Amino acid sequence: MKVGLFIPCYMDQFYPQAAIATYRLLLKLGCDVEYPEGQTCCGQPLANAGNEAASRGSYLHFVTMFEKYDYIVAPSGSCVYHVRHHFDTLDQTDAVKKVRAKTLDLTEFLLDVLQISSLPAKYPHKVGLHQSCHGLRGLHLATSSELVNKPAASKLHELLSMVEGLTLVELDRKDECCGFGGTFSVKEPDISVKMGKDRIRDHFSKGAEVITAGDMSCLMHLEGIISRQKIPIKVIHIAEILNSDEI
Amino acid sequence: MMPHAQKAAIFNKDEARTDWHDASLWMVRKKRDFAVSEIPEWEFIREFASDIKMHTLSKLDDYLEAFEKAAIQNGAIVHWAADAKEHNDIVLSILNKHQAKKMVKSKSMLTEECHLNEFLELHEIEVIDSDLGERIIQMLNEPPSHIVLPAIHLKKEEIGELFHRELHTEKGATDPQYLTEAARHHLREKFHTAQVALTGVNFGIAETGEVVVCTNEGNADMGVHLTPVQIHSMGIEKLIPRRSDLAVFTRLLARSATGQPVTVFTSHHRNPKPAGEMHIILVDNGRTEQLGKPDFRSSLKCIRCGACMNTCPIYRRSGGHSYETTIPGPIGSILTPGIDLKKHGQLPFASTLCGSCTDVCPVKIDIHTQLYKWRQIVSEAGLPEAGNKTMMSIMGNGLASPSFFHRLGNIGRKLLRLFPGKERFLSFTVWTKDRDLPKAPVESFREWYAKQAKDAQ
């Protein structure tokens, strides 16, 4: 099984440690994983800004880059959601269909494909879990709080429960949006920041030392506010926790 | 029209008030969560309701004719209004026919949409909104900020102040019981002297020709029972085929709206009173056009519960007035661009596309998908909300080119490394107004990967 690793553009440049953790974790779990170096972007930033037509080229490039892999794994529910749902505007060739079906978020790949039930990970900290919206409601990585599905499930919770020493804090609002929203963060900066502040307060007031999520973009936005307001709390991508062997 | 972002920025200047507004609506969302958690088959009912509505919309012409026929048989007078103006003219003609100068009106978003009050006031008709929240904002000369809770943006102290001024209640009184009692007496007099009552319609039943009105205050019933002439204004999308279908919707509506199992009153109006007149006005006002758009047709399933507003993290932090539409919030942002793209084209961008609206919607409208689709249309129309088209096209080509993409990324990161902490002074970047940029690492993942691949060889 050959796995192609897709790393979102901003993670490549600003959060290489989360990308490295994803890569090492997949290696550790015995995957034959490769990072195709010609990769660019899934096209979501332009498309969400209303310019789907302009992102067509990057969609096609994505398909070309990744069609040869059995699975395409990305540490981002948001990019994966974009590929799976919004590449519907392309001609549905066999390559496009395959890429759409086989592109998975890291957490669903670990649980649904590798079917892991334990991890050699240790992270003795109090952690708040932020459910990134596209993973949550787009990929159904968890049961959103609006739905009445019982029992409620959450892939991120399931994976974090495998980590030794980790304590999850209970939040008041378990899946409210952080306010990033791509272009929204700069089109509506006041609400975007207010939403972020409110999320951080929820985590911080429950004693979380660290906020984790499946999407680094949410965390980048929260980190920007945390840093500006000098709040003693950190952000860390879930891949870094799952790959952690901190003693 | 002021951009939503600017209105939202003003709303957020008083952070304590924003927190209060957010908490008030979040409480309604939590009540809704509790109420729906008691219904194990909730997701099934949502699907069922969605199917009924999609079916009805697919044969709307047939059902409208069936409804009209049955209503006429019941003794009602049925009018057809293509737009707001026709609707308002019909209401005025009914009032004139009865030489009526005073009309009580229960909650009706449709008449808000048609700006009926302003129109009738120009013709010297006194319109009294009889729903308490509506009456409050009518006294303030403000539009509703929410479709179910029209005065949710006001604090009880402000209502106390208003009632002191308008209804001569004690100065400084804030007790909701006391204030409601004052409003009750004030409205009672209006009910007794009005000649015509107008209500909104929650559901029209094609099989029986009756209209169903759901209220908590009984004000719609009071109006209809006390006046000889009753008017029911109804959007054409309010139809459901059979009376037996209604139970599906009454189970969804109040739970989604306020967390109540059912509204206090669910009134079926079928026949005129003895010696009375019953009018039903069927209003299109853009609905047929929306029905003709396959991507947005399903927005007409909406039963106006307001749950998407209560759950929307943007609505809660910007208030209903920031949308400048009759129907604010997520559903309004997919209904109104079809009416006036230039005016409302910015609204699909007032969202993070978090999808909470879609999951909370009792009739399963894929609101966030439609927001995304409206963005594409706004862009195609060349409106500024979607950014400069040429720039976007250049960016698009860049994103498809590995060499351009990698160079741009590296330049960006290295610039940040050259000026650590200085980005704050780059005041032109909106991001850094209240947020820092991420700290730029020495090497990108790509560089790290290339190096370790080389080492492995």
PDB file of N, CA and C in Angstrom, chain B residues 145 308-309 312 315 319-320 323 325 327-334 347 367 371:
ATOM      1  N   SER B 145     -34.856  41.787  14.514  1.00  0.00           N
ATOM      2  CA  SER B 145     -33.470  41.341  14.337  1.00  0.00           C
ATOM      3  C   SER B 145     -33.385  39.816  14.262  1.00  0.00           C
ATOM      4  N   CYS B 308     -31.135  28.245  12.596  1.00  0.00           N
ATOM      5  CA  CYS B 308     -29.830  28.530  11.966  1.00  0.00           C
ATOM      6  C   CYS B 308     -29.253  29.839  12.481  1.00  0.00           C
ATOM      7  N   MET B 309     -30.141  30.755  12.903  1.00  0.00           N
ATOM      8  CA  MET B 309     -29.641  32.006  13.486  1.00  0.00           C
ATOM      9  C   MET B 309     -29.070  31.753  14.877  1.00  0.00           C
ATOM     10  N   CYS B 312     -25.750  30.071  14.625  1.00  0.00           N
ATOM     11  CA  CYS B 312     -24.677  30.681  13.821  1.00  0.00           C
ATOM     12  C   CYS B 312     -23.744  31.534  14.686  1.00  0.00           C
ATOM     13  N   TYR B 315     -23.881  35.186  13.393  1.00  0.00           N
ATOM     14  CA  TYR B 315     -25.129  35.883  13.739  1.00  0.00           C
ATOM     15  C   TYR B 315     -25.134  36.269  15.218  1.00  0.00           C
ATOM     16  N   GLY B 319     -25.488  40.237  15.374  1.00  0.00           N
ATOM     17  CA  GLY B 319     -26.864  40.696  15.500  1.00  0.00           C
ATOM     18  C   GLY B 319     -27.594  40.669  14.167  1.00  0.00           C
ATOM     19  N   GLY B 320     -28.902  40.535  14.235  1.00  0.00           N
ATOM     20  CA  GLY B 320     -29.706  40.397  13.020  1.00  0.00           C
ATOM     21  C   GLY B 320     -29.669  41.621  12.123  1.00  0.00           C
ATOM     22  N   TYR B 323     -27.301  42.228   8.921  1.00  0.00           N
ATOM     23  CA  TYR B 323     -27.513  41.623   7.601  1.00  0.00           C
ATOM     24  C   TYR B 323     -28.330  42.519   6.668  1.00  0.00           C
ATOM     25  N   THR B 325     -31.398  42.557   5.981  1.00  0.00           N
ATOM     26  CA  THR B 325     -32.376  41.814   5.192  1.00  0.00           C
ATOM     27  C   THR B 325     -33.547  41.494   6.116  1.00  0.00           C
ATOM     28  N   ILE B 327     -34.992  38.546   6.407  1.00  0.00           N
ATOM     29  CA  ILE B 327     -34.592  37.290   7.038  1.00  0.00           C
ATOM     30  C   ILE B 327     -33.079  37.340   7.209  1.00  0.00           C
ATOM     31  N   PRO B 328     -32.596  37.511   8.447  1.00  0.00           N
ATOM     32  CA  PRO B 328     -31.141  37.583   8.627  1.00  0.00           C
ATOM     33  C   PRO B 328     -30.529  36.199   8.810  1.00  0.00           C
ATOM     34  N   GLY B 329     -29.237  36.181   9.026  1.00  0.00           N
ATOM     35  CA  GLY B 329     -28.563  34.930   9.358  1.00  0.00           C
ATOM     36  C   GLY B 329     -28.372  34.020   8.155  1.00  0.00           C
ATOM     37  N   PRO B 330     -27.960  32.784   8.416  1.00  0.00           N
ATOM     38  CA  PRO B 330     -27.597  31.871   7.321  1.00  0.00           C
ATOM     39  C   PRO B 330     -28.688  31.688   6.265  1.00  0.00           C
ATOM     40  N   ILE B 331     -29.928  31.444   6.703  1.00  0.00           N
ATOM     41  CA  ILE B 331     -30.965  31.200   5.688  1.00  0.00           C
ATOM     42  C   ILE B 331     -31.215  32.446   4.859  1.00  0.00           C
ATOM     43  N   GLY B 332     -31.183  33.608   5.508  1.00  0.00           N
ATOM     44  CA  GLY B 332     -31.359  34.862   4.774  1.00  0.00           C
ATOM     45  C   GLY B 332     -30.255  35.071   3.753  1.00  0.00           C
ATOM     46  N   SER B 333     -29.060  34.591   4.090  1.00  0.00           N
ATOM     47  CA  SER B 333     -27.921  34.793   3.203  1.00  0.00           C
ATOM     48  C   SER B 333     -27.974  33.902   1.966  1.00  0.00           C
ATOM     49  N   ILE B 334     -28.848  32.885   1.974  1.00  0.00           N
ATOM     50  CA  ILE B 334     -29.029  32.121   0.722  1.00  0.00           C
ATOM     51  C   ILE B 334     -30.347  32.479   0.033  1.00  0.00           C
ATOM     52  N   LEU B 347     -23.464  38.787   1.540  1.00  0.00           N
ATOM     53  CA  LEU B 347     -23.872  37.971   2.694  1.00  0.00           C
ATOM     54  C   LEU B 347     -23.359  36.526   2.672  1.00  0.00           C
ATOM     55  N   ILE B 367     -27.519  24.552   3.896  1.00  0.00           N
ATOM     56  CA  ILE B 367     -27.301  26.007   3.847  1.00  0.00           C
ATOM     57  C   ILE B 367     -25.853  26.340   3.506  1.00  0.00           C
ATOM     58  N   LEU B 371     -24.332  28.571   0.479  1.00  0.00           N
ATOM     59  CA  LEU B 371     -23.521  29.778   0.686  1.00  0.00           C
ATOM     60  C   LEU B 371     -22.297  29.727  -0.231  1.00  0.00           C
TER      61      LEU B 371
END
